[in-house]
XYZ file of C-alpha atoms in Angstrom:
111
model
C 0.000 0.000 0.000
C 1.411 3.360 -1.012
C 0.712 6.350 1.178
C 0.636 9.826 -0.337
C 3.485 12.196 0.290
C 1.802 15.518 0.844
C 4.205 18.406 0.320
C 7.171 19.101 -1.947
C 10.636 19.304 -0.440
C 12.759 22.431 -0.757
C 14.443 21.277 -3.953
C 14.450 18.269 -6.229
C 17.569 16.866 -4.578
C 16.811 17.879 -0.982
C 16.046 14.322 0.144
C 17.249 10.861 -0.726
C 17.057 7.367 0.669
C 20.339 5.561 1.192
C 19.818 1.790 1.250
C 22.715 0.221 3.112
C 23.356 -3.382 2.083
C 25.972 -6.111 2.416
C 26.861 -9.033 0.153
C 24.650 -12.075 0.710
C 21.819 -10.119 2.368
C 18.695 -12.140 1.546
C 16.373 -9.385 2.833
C 18.098 -6.912 0.506
C 17.453 -9.261 -2.413
C 13.808 -9.634 -1.419
C 13.420 -5.818 -1.282
C 15.047 -5.519 -4.723
C 12.576 -8.075 -6.096
C 9.396 -6.763 -4.418
C 9.987 -3.005 -4.245
C 13.031 -2.121 -6.343
C 11.330 -2.046 -9.767
C 8.447 0.173 -8.639
C 10.189 2.446 -6.104
C 11.257 5.152 -8.621
C 7.683 5.351 -9.966
C 6.078 6.049 -6.574
C 5.505 9.401 -4.829
C 8.080 8.305 -2.246
C 10.608 7.518 -4.967
C 10.088 10.876 -6.661
C 10.411 12.718 -3.353
C 13.487 10.799 -2.203
C 15.414 8.873 -4.869
C 17.107 5.720 -3.572
C 20.808 4.896 -3.806
C 22.367 1.622 -2.629
C 25.602 1.681 -0.638
C 27.622 -1.002 1.093
C 27.095 -0.799 4.856
C 30.814 -0.166 5.325
C 30.958 2.752 2.901
C 28.816 5.472 4.448
C 30.067 8.864 3.233
C 32.268 10.610 5.804
C 30.138 13.755 5.453
C 26.921 11.911 6.358
C 25.659 12.733 9.859
C 23.949 9.583 11.165
C 21.865 9.487 14.354
C 23.277 6.056 15.271
C 25.642 3.461 13.783
C 24.568 1.224 10.925
C 24.304 -2.400 12.084
C 21.691 -4.350 10.111
C 20.943 -4.697 6.418
C 19.043 -3.484 4.723
C 18.835 -0.139 6.477
C 17.047 2.669 4.644
C 18.308 6.072 5.812
C 16.354 9.141 4.717
C 18.827 11.985 4.279
C 18.353 15.710 3.773
C 21.333 18.055 3.485
C 23.739 15.261 4.562
C 21.841 14.684 7.814
C 19.791 11.655 8.722
C 16.107 12.502 9.000
C 15.116 8.977 10.013
C 15.475 5.343 9.035
C 13.783 2.038 8.449
C 15.895 -0.833 9.732
C 15.316 -4.143 8.009
C 12.734 -5.063 5.426
C 9.418 -5.988 7.083
C 7.569 -6.733 3.820
C 5.941 -4.359 1.353
C 2.979 -3.108 3.404
C 5.022 -2.278 6.487
C 7.895 -0.889 4.420
C 5.705 1.702 2.675
C 4.023 2.684 5.922
C 7.296 3.100 7.829
C 9.031 4.943 4.991
C 6.092 7.317 4.530
C 6.213 8.226 8.220
C 9.924 9.035 8.011
C 9.412 11.095 4.851
C 6.920 13.300 6.696
C 9.911 14.628 8.674
C 11.798 15.808 5.576
C 12.052 19.642 5.599
C 9.559 21.252 3.203
C 8.827 24.632 1.693
C 6.341 26.703 3.616
C 3.147 27.376 1.604
């Protein structure tokens, strides 16, 4: 189930989702199969494009709220700061719900 994302962010590249993975992660593979093909076509995907990174290669400039431990971990980032995260892949329905809640915290233009 896809939940609507209500307001535009400050700019087209103001938010992104970093999906941290590791080799052999079966949950990462399941996400790629179930969600990966449709993610860019969703409101969430347009608001926050997704980029995959190895869990050991977080950019030095990225300000995380806590260490990365499990894969997959989906970190919503705005201006190099973590806004929130979804740890693990709980299946499609829960994934969309959890991600949509985190995306509500992305800074937005004032109307």
